[in-house]
Structure formats: C-alpha cells, structure tokens
Amino acid sequence: MMKVHMCCQKCRTKALKLVASANGVSFVGLEGDEKEKVVVIGDGVDAVKLTNCLRKTVGHTDIVSVAAA
C-alpha cells in the first residue's frame, strides 16, 4: 500500500494507469477517506521501483506497508 498525494481526478487516473501497467500487478485499488492510498496486489511487484515511478509522474509518494501474500 502506498500513500500518494493526488490533488485531482486526473492525477488519480494517471497513478492508476502507471501502477496497472507495472509487471506482476494483478489488482489495483484506491482506499482511504480521500482515496489517497493505492493498494497494489501482485506477484513479484517491486514496491521501491513503483514508488519512484509514482514520485516522478504524480508527486509525493510514501510506502505505507508491504506484505507477502
């Protein structure tokens, strides 16, 4: 789970498209009161690489949690 600063719907769409296109991702969703947390489920997903891509494309991003399935 990653917390991404998304100020508008365009940023949310951009973040979801970026995450969904990553290797090994099988599910992408938004959580939280303001839909600021991106939930990523998949096999072999590199959380650090994905976070760096989101930082470059969308903005401030933090890793909230990483868990093995």
Short mmCIF file of C-alpha atoms in Angstrom, two decimals:
data_model
loop_
_atom_site.label_atom_id
_atom_site.label_comp_id
_atom_site.label_asym_id
_atom_site.label_seq_id
_atom_site.Cartn_x
_atom_site.Cartn_y
_atom_site.Cartn_z
CA MET A 1 0.00 0.00 0.00
CA MET A 2 1.31 3.43 -0.94
CA LYS A 3 0.10 6.89 0.01
CA VAL A 4 0.17 9.21 -2.99
CA HIS A 5 -0.59 12.95 -2.95
CA MET A 6 -3.28 13.20 -5.65
CA CYS A 7 -4.88 16.61 -5.98
CA CYS A 8 -7.40 15.85 -8.73
CA GLN A 9 -9.11 13.08 -10.69
CA LYS A 10 -6.55 13.42 -13.49
CA CYS A 11 -3.74 12.59 -11.03
CA ARG A 12 -5.69 9.56 -9.73
CA THR A 13 -6.18 8.26 -13.25
CA LYS A 14 -2.51 8.80 -14.09
CA ALA A 15 -1.40 6.96 -10.93
CA LEU A 16 -3.75 4.01 -11.51
CA LYS A 17 -2.66 3.63 -15.14
CA LEU A 18 1.00 3.70 -14.15
CA VAL A 19 0.58 1.10 -11.41
CA ALA A 20 -1.65 -1.16 -13.52
CA SER A 21 0.96 -1.25 -16.29
CA ALA A 22 3.73 -2.49 -13.94
CA ASN A 23 4.99 -6.08 -14.21
CA GLY A 24 3.29 -8.60 -11.91
CA VAL A 25 0.35 -6.42 -10.86
CA SER A 26 -2.96 -8.29 -10.70
CA PHE A 27 -5.11 -5.77 -8.74
CA VAL A 28 -5.04 -2.00 -8.20
CA GLY A 29 -7.44 -0.09 -5.98
CA LEU A 30 -7.87 3.13 -4.01
CA GLU A 31 -8.52 3.30 -0.25
CA GLY A 32 -8.84 5.95 2.41
CA ASP A 33 -11.22 8.80 3.10
CA GLU A 34 -9.84 10.90 0.28
CA LYS A 35 -8.83 7.96 -1.95
CA GLU A 36 -5.15 8.79 -1.36
CA LYS A 37 -3.92 5.24 -0.73
CA VAL A 38 -3.11 2.99 -3.69
CA VAL A 39 -3.44 -0.73 -2.98
CA VAL A 40 -1.37 -2.96 -5.27
CA ILE A 41 -1.67 -6.76 -5.29
CA GLY A 42 0.50 -8.93 -7.47
CA ASP A 43 3.35 -11.37 -7.73
CA GLY A 44 6.91 -10.03 -7.96
CA VAL A 45 5.96 -6.34 -7.72
CA ASP A 46 8.93 -4.10 -6.83
CA ALA A 47 7.49 -1.58 -4.34
CA VAL A 48 10.54 0.72 -4.39
CA LYS A 49 10.66 0.92 -8.18
CA LEU A 50 6.91 1.54 -8.34
CA THR A 51 7.16 4.27 -5.70
CA ASN A 52 9.97 6.02 -7.59
CA CYS A 53 7.91 5.95 -10.82
CA LEU A 54 4.90 7.43 -8.99
CA ARG A 55 7.09 10.16 -7.48
CA LYS A 56 8.37 11.16 -10.92
CA THR A 57 4.95 11.06 -12.57
CA VAL A 58 2.35 12.08 -9.97
CA GLY A 59 4.11 13.59 -6.97
CA HIS A 60 4.88 12.88 -3.32
CA THR A 61 4.57 9.13 -2.59
CA ASP A 62 5.22 7.10 0.57
CA ILE A 63 5.21 3.33 1.09
CA VAL A 64 2.70 2.61 3.87
CA SER A 65 3.03 -1.18 4.05
CA VAL A 66 4.45 -4.17 2.20
CA ALA A 67 3.18 -7.68 2.91
CA ALA A 68 3.76 -11.09 1.40
CA ALA A 69 0.63 -12.83 0.19
#
